[in-house]
PDB file of C-alpha atoms and ligand atoms in Angstrom:
ATOM      1  CA  UNK A  34     135.454  94.144 110.282  1.00  0.00           C
ATOM      2  CA  UNK A  35     133.014  92.288 112.536  1.00  0.00           C
ATOM      3  CA  UNK A  36     129.393  93.198 111.731  1.00  0.00           C
ATOM      4  CA  UNK A  37     127.728  90.052 113.070  1.00  0.00           C
ATOM      5  CA  UNK A  38     124.257  91.068 114.248  1.00  0.00           C
ATOM      6  CA  UNK A  39     122.568  87.680 114.024  1.00  0.00           C
ATOM      7  CA  UNK A  40     120.014  87.054 116.750  1.00  0.00           C
ATOM      8  CA  UNK A  41     119.734  90.717 117.806  1.00  0.00           C
ATOM      9  CA  UNK A  42     116.263  92.039 118.536  1.00  0.00           C
ATOM     10  CA  UNK A  43     115.774  95.338 116.717  1.00  0.00           C
ATOM     11  CA  UNK A  44     112.864  97.795 116.964  1.00  0.00           C
ATOM     12  CA  UNK A  45     112.384 100.253 114.104  1.00  0.00           C
ATOM     13  CA  UNK A  46     109.751 102.992 114.373  1.00  0.00           C
ATOM     14  CA  UNK A  47     108.036 104.352 111.257  1.00  0.00           C
ATOM     15  CA  UNK A  48     109.038 101.162 109.440  1.00  0.00           C
ATOM     16  CA  UNK A  49     105.998 100.667 107.197  1.00  0.00           C
ATOM     17  CA  UNK A  50     107.514 102.637 104.312  1.00  0.00           C
ATOM     18  CA  UNK A  51     110.358 104.878 103.161  1.00  0.00           C
ATOM     19  CA  UNK A  52     113.721 104.812 104.919  1.00  0.00           C
ATOM     20  CA  UNK A  53     112.292 102.888 107.892  1.00  0.00           C
ATOM     21  CA  UNK A  54     111.212  99.972 105.690  1.00  0.00           C
ATOM     22  CA  UNK A  55     114.736  99.766 104.210  1.00  0.00           C
ATOM     23  CA  UNK A  56     116.273  99.892 107.692  1.00  0.00           C
ATOM     24  CA  UNK A  57     114.057  96.987 108.767  1.00  0.00           C
ATOM     25  CA  UNK A  58     115.045  95.015 105.626  1.00  0.00           C
ATOM     26  CA  UNK A  59     118.756  95.659 106.197  1.00  0.00           C
ATOM     27  CA  UNK A  60     118.673  94.407 109.794  1.00  0.00           C
ATOM     28  CA  UNK A  61     116.624  91.381 108.723  1.00  0.00           C
ATOM     29  CA  UNK A  62     119.272  90.601 106.081  1.00  0.00           C
ATOM     30  CA  UNK A  63     121.849  90.594 108.906  1.00  0.00           C
ATOM     31  CA  UNK A  64     119.916  87.857 110.711  1.00  0.00           C
ATOM     32  CA  UNK A  65     118.179  90.077 113.267  1.00  0.00           C
ATOM     33  CA  UNK A  66     114.649  89.701 114.585  1.00  0.00           C
ATOM     34  CA  UNK A  67     113.118  92.986 113.462  1.00  0.00           C
ATOM     35  CA  UNK A  68     109.967  94.407 115.002  1.00  0.00           C
ATOM     36  CA  UNK A  69     108.477  97.095 112.777  1.00  0.00           C
ATOM     37  CA  UNK A  70     106.363  99.800 114.423  1.00  0.00           C
ATOM     38  CA  UNK A  71     104.108 102.257 112.671  1.00  0.00           C
ATOM     39  CA  UNK A  72     100.663 103.800 112.568  1.00  0.00           C
ATOM     40  CA  UNK A  73      97.956 101.570 111.119  1.00  0.00           C
ATOM     41  CA  UNK A  74      97.560 101.968 107.341  1.00  0.00           C
ATOM     42  CA  UNK A  75      96.405  99.987 104.305  1.00  0.00           C
ATOM     43  CA  UNK A  76      99.630  97.984 104.115  1.00  0.00           C
ATOM     44  CA  UNK A  77     100.403  97.874 107.824  1.00  0.00           C
ATOM     45  CA  UNK A  78     100.552  95.612 109.757  1.00  0.00           C
ATOM     46  CA  UNK A  79     101.568  93.123 107.057  1.00  0.00           C
ATOM     47  CA  UNK A  80     103.023  90.392 109.317  1.00  0.00           C
ATOM     48  CA  UNK A  81     101.146  90.166 112.634  1.00  0.00           C
ATOM     49  CA  UNK A  82     104.125  88.434 114.329  1.00  0.00           C
ATOM     50  CA  UNK A  83     106.546  91.319 113.961  1.00  0.00           C
ATOM     51  CA  UNK A  84     104.532  94.330 112.766  1.00  0.00           C
ATOM     52  CA  UNK A  85     103.058  96.266 115.673  1.00  0.00           C
ATOM     53  CA  UNK A  86     100.815  99.288 115.483  1.00  0.00           C
ATOM     54  CA  UNK A  87     102.159 101.992 117.771  1.00  0.00           C
ATOM     55  CA  UNK A  88     101.834 105.761 117.756  1.00  0.00           C
ATOM     56  CA  UNK A  89     105.059 107.186 119.168  1.00  0.00           C
ATOM     57  CA  UNK A  90     103.044 110.121 120.544  1.00  0.00           C
ATOM     58  CA  UNK A  91     101.363 107.769 123.020  1.00  0.00           C
ATOM     59  CA  UNK A  92     103.342 107.145 126.250  1.00  0.00           C
ATOM     60  CA  UNK A  93     101.232 104.250 127.441  1.00  0.00           C
ATOM     61  CA  UNK A  94     101.286 102.518 124.036  1.00  0.00           C
ATOM     62  CA  UNK A  95     105.084 102.784 123.723  1.00  0.00           C
ATOM     63  CA  UNK A  96     105.578 101.438 127.258  1.00  0.00           C
ATOM     64  CA  UNK A  97     103.191  98.515 126.660  1.00  0.00           C
ATOM     65  CA  UNK A  98     104.818  97.746 123.335  1.00  0.00           C
ATOM     66  CA  UNK A  99     108.358  97.579 124.755  1.00  0.00           C
ATOM     67  CA  UNK A 100     107.141  95.271 127.531  1.00  0.00           C
ATOM     68  CA  UNK A 101     105.388  93.070 124.973  1.00  0.00           C
ATOM     69  CA  UNK A 102     108.506  92.844 122.768  1.00  0.00           C
ATOM     70  CA  UNK A 103     110.718  91.964 125.740  1.00  0.00           C
ATOM     71  CA  UNK A 104     108.216  89.282 126.834  1.00  0.00           C
ATOM     72  CA  UNK A 105     108.017  87.764 123.343  1.00  0.00           C
ATOM     73  CA  UNK A 106     111.649  87.974 122.268  1.00  0.00           C
ATOM     74  CA  UNK A 107     113.488  88.051 125.618  1.00  0.00           C
ATOM     75  CA  UNK A 108     115.463  91.242 125.063  1.00  0.00           C
ATOM     76  CA  UNK A 109     115.748  94.520 123.115  1.00  0.00           C
ATOM     77  CA  UNK A 110     119.164  95.101 121.572  1.00  0.00           C
ATOM     78  CA  UNK A 111     118.609  97.992 119.170  1.00  0.00           C
ATOM     79  CA  UNK A 112     116.074 100.807 118.942  1.00  0.00           C
ATOM     80  CA  UNK A 113     115.974 102.856 115.740  1.00  0.00           C
ATOM     81  CA  UNK A 114     113.903 106.007 116.188  1.00  0.00           C
ATOM     82  CA  UNK A 115     113.136 106.608 112.508  1.00  0.00           C
ATOM     83  CA  UNK A 116     109.506 107.817 112.688  1.00  0.00           C
ATOM     84  CA  UNK A 117     109.226 111.467 111.761  1.00  0.00           C
ATOM     85  CA  UNK A 118     107.042 114.021 110.031  1.00  0.00           C
ATOM     86  CA  UNK A 119     107.772 117.097 107.931  1.00  0.00           C
ATOM     87  CA  UNK A 120     105.495 120.096 108.461  1.00  0.00           C
ATOM     88  CA  UNK A 121     106.610 122.782 106.025  1.00  0.00           C
ATOM     89  CA  UNK A 122     105.751 126.446 106.057  1.00  0.00           C
ATOM     90  CA  UNK A 123     107.108 129.848 106.925  1.00  0.00           C
ATOM     91  CA  UNK A 124     107.247 130.359 110.673  1.00  0.00           C
ATOM     92  CA  UNK A 125     105.333 133.624 110.416  1.00  0.00           C
ATOM     93  CA  UNK A 126     102.258 131.767 109.181  1.00  0.00           C
ATOM     94  CA  UNK A 127     102.738 128.359 110.802  1.00  0.00           C
ATOM     95  CA  UNK A 128      99.877 127.230 112.996  1.00  0.00           C
ATOM     96  CA  UNK A 129     100.440 126.002 116.536  1.00  0.00           C
ATOM     97  CA  UNK A 130      99.169 122.604 115.466  1.00  0.00           C
ATOM     98  CA  UNK A 131     101.925 122.031 112.860  1.00  0.00           C
ATOM     99  CA  UNK A 132     104.568 123.223 115.314  1.00  0.00           C
ATOM    100  CA  UNK A 133     103.250 121.061 118.160  1.00  0.00           C
ATOM    101  CA  UNK A 134     102.867 117.960 115.952  1.00  0.00           C
ATOM    102  CA  UNK A 135     106.451 118.303 114.702  1.00  0.00           C
ATOM    103  CA  UNK A 136     107.806 118.284 118.234  1.00  0.00           C
ATOM    104  CA  UNK A 137     105.352 115.664 119.479  1.00  0.00           C
ATOM    105  CA  UNK A 138     106.381 113.112 116.834  1.00  0.00           C
ATOM    106  CA  UNK A 139     109.991 114.043 116.044  1.00  0.00           C
ATOM    107  CA  UNK A 140     111.263 114.770 119.569  1.00  0.00           C
ATOM    108  CA  UNK A 141     108.540 113.474 121.895  1.00  0.00           C
ATOM    109  CA  UNK A 142     108.445 110.195 119.962  1.00  0.00           C
ATOM    110  CA  UNK A 143     112.180 109.689 120.463  1.00  0.00           C
ATOM    111  CA  UNK A 144     111.880 110.585 124.156  1.00  0.00           C
ATOM    112  CA  UNK A 145     108.967 108.201 124.743  1.00  0.00           C
ATOM    113  CA  UNK A 146     110.445 105.271 122.806  1.00  0.00           C
ATOM    114  CA  UNK A 147     113.782 105.673 124.612  1.00  0.00           C
ATOM    115  CA  UNK A 148     112.029 105.726 127.983  1.00  0.00           C
ATOM    116  CA  UNK A 149     110.144 102.586 127.000  1.00  0.00           C
ATOM    117  CA  UNK A 150     113.219 100.503 126.080  1.00  0.00           C
ATOM    118  CA  UNK A 151     115.768 101.856 128.573  1.00  0.00           C
ATOM    119  CA  UNK A 152     114.700  99.570 131.478  1.00  0.00           C
ATOM    120  CA  UNK A 153     115.301  96.436 129.362  1.00  0.00           C
ATOM    121  CA  UNK A 154     118.620  97.736 128.029  1.00  0.00           C
ATOM    122  CA  UNK A 155     119.736  98.711 131.552  1.00  0.00           C
ATOM    123  CA  UNK A 156     118.951  95.219 132.845  1.00  0.00           C
ATOM    124  CA  UNK A 157     120.936  93.749 129.927  1.00  0.00           C
ATOM    125  CA  UNK A 158     123.795  96.209 130.514  1.00  0.00           C
ATOM    126  CA  UNK A 159     123.862  96.707 126.735  1.00  0.00           C
ATOM    127  CA  UNK A 160     121.915  98.357 123.953  1.00  0.00           C
ATOM    128  CA  UNK A 161     122.072 100.640 120.933  1.00  0.00           C
ATOM    129  CA  UNK A 162     119.771 103.602 120.384  1.00  0.00           C
ATOM    130  CA  UNK A 163     119.970 105.251 116.954  1.00  0.00           C
ATOM    131  CA  UNK A 164     117.994 108.429 116.269  1.00  0.00           C
ATOM    132  CA  UNK A 165     116.986 109.994 112.940  1.00  0.00           C
ATOM    133  CA  UNK A 166     118.076 113.625 112.831  1.00  0.00           C
ATOM    134  CA  UNK A 167     118.588 115.430 109.515  1.00  0.00           C
ATOM    135  CA  UNK A 168     121.013 117.758 107.737  1.00  0.00           C
ATOM    136  CA  UNK A 169     118.335 120.333 108.641  1.00  0.00           C
ATOM    137  CA  UNK A 170     119.462 120.090 112.279  1.00  0.00           C
ATOM    138  CA  UNK A 171     122.716 121.761 111.159  1.00  0.00           C
ATOM    139  CA  UNK A 172     121.798 123.765 108.023  1.00  0.00           C
ATOM    140  CA  UNK A 173     118.046 124.381 107.843  1.00  0.00           C
ATOM    141  CA  UNK A 174     116.085 125.298 104.718  1.00  0.00           C
ATOM    142  CA  UNK A 175     113.619 128.155 104.311  1.00  0.00           C
ATOM    143  CA  UNK A 176     110.205 126.830 105.339  1.00  0.00           C
ATOM    144  CA  UNK A 177     111.602 124.062 107.554  1.00  0.00           C
ATOM    145  CA  UNK A 178     111.529 125.903 110.897  1.00  0.00           C
ATOM    146  CA  UNK A 179     109.479 123.422 112.925  1.00  0.00           C
ATOM    147  CA  UNK A 180     111.188 120.406 111.359  1.00  0.00           C
ATOM    148  CA  UNK A 181     114.722 121.791 111.675  1.00  0.00           C
ATOM    149  CA  UNK A 182     114.223 122.895 115.276  1.00  0.00           C
ATOM    150  CA  UNK A 183     112.763 119.510 116.213  1.00  0.00           C
ATOM    151  CA  UNK A 184     115.668 117.649 114.577  1.00  0.00           C
ATOM    152  CA  UNK A 185     118.202 119.906 116.346  1.00  0.00           C
ATOM    153  CA  UNK A 186     116.462 118.942 119.589  1.00  0.00           C
ATOM    154  CA  UNK A 187     116.898 115.253 118.677  1.00  0.00           C
ATOM    155  CA  UNK A 188     120.657 115.826 118.398  1.00  0.00           C
ATOM    156  CA  UNK A 189     120.882 117.346 121.892  1.00  0.00           C
ATOM    157  CA  UNK A 190     118.591 114.674 123.340  1.00  0.00           C
ATOM    158  CA  UNK A 191     120.956 112.099 121.828  1.00  0.00           C
ATOM    159  CA  UNK A 192     123.981 113.639 123.512  1.00  0.00           C
ATOM    160  CA  UNK A 193     122.348 113.832 126.937  1.00  0.00           C
ATOM    161  CA  UNK A 194     121.055 110.260 126.686  1.00  0.00           C
ATOM    162  CA  UNK A 195     124.494 109.044 125.615  1.00  0.00           C
ATOM    163  CA  UNK A 196     126.004 110.408 128.808  1.00  0.00           C
ATOM    164  CA  UNK A 197     123.176 109.177 131.041  1.00  0.00           C
ATOM    165  CA  UNK A 198     123.290 105.650 129.605  1.00  0.00           C
ATOM    166  CA  UNK A 199     127.074 105.214 129.261  1.00  0.00           C
ATOM    167  CA  UNK A 200     127.341 103.459 132.652  1.00  0.00           C
ATOM    168  CA  UNK A 201     124.976 100.747 131.391  1.00  0.00           C
ATOM    169  CA  UNK A 202     126.913  99.957 128.211  1.00  0.00           C
ATOM    170  CA  UNK A 203     124.220 101.580 126.076  1.00  0.00           C
ATOM    171  CA  UNK A 204     125.336 103.792 123.184  1.00  0.00           C
ATOM    172  CA  UNK A 205     123.150 106.530 121.707  1.00  0.00           C
ATOM    173  CA  UNK A 206     123.853 108.149 118.344  1.00  0.00           C
ATOM    174  CA  UNK A 207     122.037 110.262 115.772  1.00  0.00           C
ATOM    175  CA  UNK A 208     122.434 110.376 112.003  1.00  0.00           C
ATOM    176  CA  UNK A 209     121.747 113.101 109.477  1.00  0.00           C
ATOM    177  CA  UNK A 210     120.505 111.925 106.072  1.00  0.00           C
ATOM    178  CA  UNK A 211     120.526 114.386 103.187  1.00  0.00           C
ATOM    179  CA  UNK A 212     117.880 114.011 100.498  1.00  0.00           C
ATOM    180  CA  UNK A 213     116.199 110.631 100.080  1.00  0.00           C
ATOM    181  CA  UNK A 214     113.182 110.788  97.748  1.00  0.00           C
ATOM    182  CA  UNK A 215     110.232 109.431  99.769  1.00  0.00           C
ATOM    183  CA  UNK A 216     106.558 110.153 100.361  1.00  0.00           C
ATOM    184  CA  UNK A 217     107.678 112.683 102.987  1.00  0.00           C
ATOM    185  CA  UNK A 218     109.249 115.088 100.494  1.00  0.00           C
ATOM    186  CA  UNK A 219     108.127 114.174  96.956  1.00  0.00           C
ATOM    187  CA  UNK A 220     111.594 114.984  95.537  1.00  0.00           C
ATOM    188  CA  UNK A 221     111.251 112.413  92.758  1.00  0.00           C
ATOM    189  CA  UNK A 222     107.999 114.022  91.523  1.00  0.00           C
ATOM    190  CA  UNK A 223     109.420 117.557  91.246  1.00  0.00           C
ATOM    191  CA  UNK A 224     110.089 119.152  87.830  1.00  0.00           C
ATOM    192  CA  UNK A 225     113.600 118.291  86.589  1.00  0.00           C
ATOM    193  CA  UNK A 226     114.858 121.872  87.060  1.00  0.00           C
ATOM    194  CA  UNK A 227     113.847 121.799  90.732  1.00  0.00           C
ATOM    195  CA  UNK A 228     115.490 118.398  91.186  1.00  0.00           C
ATOM    196  CA  UNK A 229     118.706 119.695  89.570  1.00  0.00           C
ATOM    197  CA  UNK A 230     118.760 122.703  91.898  1.00  0.00           C
ATOM    198  CA  UNK A 231     118.617 120.383  94.907  1.00  0.00           C
ATOM    199  CA  UNK A 232     121.120 117.900  93.494  1.00  0.00           C
ATOM    200  CA  UNK A 233     123.555 120.780  92.906  1.00  0.00           C
ATOM    201  CA  UNK A 234     123.868 121.105  96.712  1.00  0.00           C
ATOM    202  CA  UNK A 235     125.416 117.634  97.021  1.00  0.00           C
ATOM    203  CA  UNK A 236     129.085 116.667  96.605  1.00  0.00           C
ATOM    204  CA  UNK A 237     127.960 113.225  95.445  1.00  0.00           C
ATOM    205  CA  UNK A 238     125.231 114.722  93.190  1.00  0.00           C
ATOM    206  CA  UNK A 239     122.732 111.923  93.291  1.00  0.00           C
ATOM    207  CA  UNK A 240     119.688 111.236  95.411  1.00  0.00           C
ATOM    208  CA  UNK A 241     120.427 109.297  98.561  1.00  0.00           C
ATOM    209  CA  UNK A 242     118.848 105.849  98.707  1.00  0.00           C
ATOM    210  CA  UNK A 243     117.144 104.390 101.782  1.00  0.00           C
ATOM    211  CA  UNK A 244     119.823 101.667 101.642  1.00  0.00           C
ATOM    212  CA  UNK A 245     122.605 104.281 101.968  1.00  0.00           C
ATOM    213  CA  UNK A 246     121.075 105.190 105.329  1.00  0.00           C
ATOM    214  CA  UNK A 247     120.296 101.611 106.355  1.00  0.00           C
ATOM    215  CA  UNK A 248     123.897 100.436 105.873  1.00  0.00           C
ATOM    216  CA  UNK A 249     125.176 103.131 108.240  1.00  0.00           C
ATOM    217  CA  UNK A 250     122.689 101.961 110.865  1.00  0.00           C
ATOM    218  CA  UNK A 251     123.807  98.333 110.537  1.00  0.00           C
ATOM    219  CA  UNK A 252     127.334  99.561 111.247  1.00  0.00           C
ATOM    220  CA  UNK A 253     126.169 101.672 114.211  1.00  0.00           C
ATOM    221  CA  UNK A 254     124.430  98.665 115.738  1.00  0.00           C
ATOM    222  CA  UNK A 255     127.460  96.391 115.298  1.00  0.00           C
ATOM    223  CA  UNK A 256     130.452  95.690 117.549  1.00  0.00           C
ATOM    224  CA  UNK A 257     132.548  97.729 115.095  1.00  0.00           C
ATOM    225  CA  UNK A 258     130.838 100.864 116.461  1.00  0.00           C
ATOM    226  CA  UNK A 259     131.207  99.911 120.145  1.00  0.00           C
ATOM    227  CA  UNK A 260     133.150 103.079 121.039  1.00  0.00           C
ATOM    228  CA  UNK A 261     130.840 105.531 119.202  1.00  0.00           C
ATOM    229  CA  UNK A 262     128.353 107.373 121.368  1.00  0.00           C
ATOM    230  CA  UNK A 263     126.796 110.830 121.519  1.00  0.00           C
ATOM    231  CA  UNK A 264     127.697 111.416 117.864  1.00  0.00           C
ATOM    232  CA  UNK A 265     125.806 112.921 114.945  1.00  0.00           C
ATOM    233  CA  UNK A 266     126.818 110.977 111.820  1.00  0.00           C
ATOM    234  CA  UNK A 267     126.551 112.998 108.609  1.00  0.00           C
ATOM    235  CA  UNK A 268     125.257 110.770 105.806  1.00  0.00           C
ATOM    236  CA  UNK A 269     124.138 113.558 103.506  1.00  0.00           C
ATOM    237  CA  UNK A 270     126.351 112.898 100.459  1.00  0.00           C
ATOM    238  CA  UNK A 271     128.329 116.041 101.191  1.00  0.00           C
ATOM    239  CA  UNK A 272     125.393 118.411 101.665  1.00  0.00           C
ATOM    240  CA  UNK A 273     127.051 119.698 104.833  1.00  0.00           C
ATOM    241  CA  UNK A 274     130.608 119.624 103.485  1.00  0.00           C
ATOM    242  CA  UNK A 275     131.070 122.639 101.173  1.00  0.00           C
ATOM    243  CA  UNK A 276     129.241 125.511  99.533  1.00  0.00           C
ATOM    244  CA  UNK A 277     128.517 125.197  95.807  1.00  0.00           C
ATOM    245  CA  UNK A 278     129.882 121.671  95.253  1.00  0.00           C
ATOM    246  CA  UNK A 279     128.652 121.865  91.635  1.00  0.00           C
ATOM    247  CA  UNK A 280     131.800 123.923  90.878  1.00  0.00           C
ATOM    248  CA  UNK A 281     133.764 120.667  91.145  1.00  0.00           C
ATOM    249  CA  UNK A 282     131.473 119.112  88.518  1.00  0.00           C
ATOM    250  CA  UNK A 283     132.076 122.052  86.157  1.00  0.00           C
ATOM    251  CA  UNK A 284     135.839 121.632  86.568  1.00  0.00           C
ATOM    252  CA  UNK A 285     135.597 117.861  86.204  1.00  0.00           C
ATOM    253  CA  UNK A 286     133.624 118.307  82.957  1.00  0.00           C
ATOM    254  CA  UNK A 287     136.500 120.406  81.555  1.00  0.00           C
ATOM    255  CA  UNK A 288     139.174 117.907  82.643  1.00  0.00           C
ATOM    256  CA  UNK A 289     140.756 115.811  79.869  1.00  0.00           C
ATOM    257  CA  UNK A 290     139.581 112.225  79.746  1.00  0.00           C
ATOM    258  CA  UNK A 291     141.916 109.263  79.244  1.00  0.00           C
TER     259      UNK A 291
HETATM  260  P1  NAD B 136     108.219 108.766 105.416  1.00  0.00           P
HETATM  261  O1  NAD B 136     107.174 109.809 105.575  1.00  0.00           O
HETATM  262  O2  NAD B 136     108.301 108.047 104.119  1.00  0.00           O
HETATM  263  O3  NAD B 136     108.098 107.679 106.575  1.00  0.00           O
HETATM  264  C1  NAD B 136     107.892 108.053 107.907  1.00  0.00           C
HETATM  265  C2  NAD B 136     107.180 106.929 108.622  1.00  0.00           C
HETATM  266  O4  NAD B 136     106.957 107.357 109.995  1.00  0.00           O
HETATM  267  C3  NAD B 136     105.801 106.621 108.011  1.00  0.00           C
HETATM  268  O5  NAD B 136     105.651 105.233 107.799  1.00  0.00           O
HETATM  269  C4  NAD B 136     104.829 107.158 109.057  1.00  0.00           C
HETATM  270  O6  NAD B 136     103.600 106.450 109.121  1.00  0.00           O
HETATM  271  C5  NAD B 136     105.635 106.979 110.344  1.00  0.00           C
HETATM  272  N1  NAD B 136     105.108 107.832 111.417  1.00  0.00           N
HETATM  273  C6  NAD B 136     104.748 109.131 111.328  1.00  0.00           C
HETATM  274  N2  NAD B 136     104.216 109.538 112.493  1.00  0.00           N
HETATM  275  C7  NAD B 136     104.236 108.464 113.329  1.00  0.00           C
HETATM  276  C8  NAD B 136     103.814 108.251 114.666  1.00  0.00           C
HETATM  277  N3  NAD B 136     103.223 109.228 115.372  1.00  0.00           N
HETATM  278  N4  NAD B 136     103.995 107.030 115.218  1.00  0.00           N
HETATM  279  C9  NAD B 136     104.553 106.018 114.493  1.00  0.00           C
HETATM  280  N5  NAD B 136     104.968 106.150 113.231  1.00  0.00           N
HETATM  281  C10 NAD B 136     104.809 107.370 112.652  1.00  0.00           C
HETATM  282  O7  NAD B 136     109.602 109.498 105.768  1.00  0.00           O
HETATM  283  P2  NAD B 136     111.119 109.141 105.402  1.00  0.00           P
HETATM  284  O8  NAD B 136     111.550 110.066 104.339  1.00  0.00           O
HETATM  285  O9  NAD B 136     111.293 107.680 105.222  1.00  0.00           O
HETATM  286  O10 NAD B 136     111.858 109.634 106.743  1.00  0.00           O
HETATM  287  C11 NAD B 136     112.214 108.773 107.796  1.00  0.00           C
HETATM  288  C12 NAD B 136     113.016 109.565 108.826  1.00  0.00           C
HETATM  289  O11 NAD B 136     114.200 110.082 108.226  1.00  0.00           O
HETATM  290  C13 NAD B 136     112.263 110.759 109.400  1.00  0.00           C
HETATM  291  O12 NAD B 136     112.566 110.900 110.774  1.00  0.00           O
HETATM  292  C14 NAD B 136     112.835 111.924 108.619  1.00  0.00           C
HETATM  293  O13 NAD B 136     112.720 113.144 109.306  1.00  0.00           O
HETATM  294  C15 NAD B 136     114.265 111.485 108.452  1.00  0.00           C
HETATM  295  N6  NAD B 136     114.928 112.146 107.317  1.00  0.00           N
HETATM  296  C16 NAD B 136     114.471 111.928 106.048  1.00  0.00           C
HETATM  297  C17 NAD B 136     115.096 112.560 104.988  1.00  0.00           C
HETATM  298  C18 NAD B 136     114.673 112.345 103.559  1.00  0.00           C
HETATM  299  O14 NAD B 136     115.261 112.971 102.659  1.00  0.00           O
HETATM  300  N7  NAD B 136     113.686 111.503 103.279  1.00  0.00           N
HETATM  301  C19 NAD B 136     116.175 113.431 105.228  1.00  0.00           C
HETATM  302  C20 NAD B 136     116.596 113.638 106.531  1.00  0.00           C
HETATM  303  C21 NAD B 136     115.967 112.984 107.566  1.00  0.00           C
END
């Protein structure tokens, strides 16, 4: 399979930590020039050449940033819209602010970043846009109303963009991770019983790693995925596959060993 991405210019939003940092590392390992975007923080920017402060809620900033990247690197081949926030709470008591922020970052951020890079990709007649959705876009959890609704919106935005950009040779896809312990969710800090309850919802019954996600994105950006567009790729370790997958583990535990 041909996964040669060397020389591609890749933008990754929310790349200072978590899954985004691993995505940036994976593309760098493939020989890409990776521009990491995030809000300013203690550790960011770390490399002033390729780390750019950008709030995806800011139209003007995203437009200026895309123009700057195209001027400096000559093109924009891949945009990964990874930046996202999780505002948890029951809908009955959720404030307007948490709801609005969820949509502003998770959906508005994707919309604004896409608008910013589309002119360059249209001129090139090529490009890959890859959007972070979530399993919650398909099967939401109690207390995830704003997050789940915003991620479902990302999936539909992806499909519409895929059709609008097909004539320019630009593909647009979304992916749905399952449960990756990061600062966003604190899974790894939960009591063991709570962790086990979550792990019991997975066919593969282990936490997802940021690298599990990053490897899918390398594939999506490669020539091997040239005919994939408008899709939602499930990379949830089987969270969306069956009910009660732990039953298989009970049966496997009873099976004779060699
Ligand atoms: P994280 O909180 O560790 O990282 C998110 C990054 O986005 C941070 O660096 C943050 O500063 C940045 N960000 C937030 N708001 C921003 C803004 N306005 N402008 C620019 N950058 C901004 O989260 P993560 O767990 O690494 O999640 C990454 C993506 O994957 C998110 O879109 C999330 O919804 C999605 N996802 C995560 C999981 C999981 O289990 N961790 C599951 C499904 C989907």
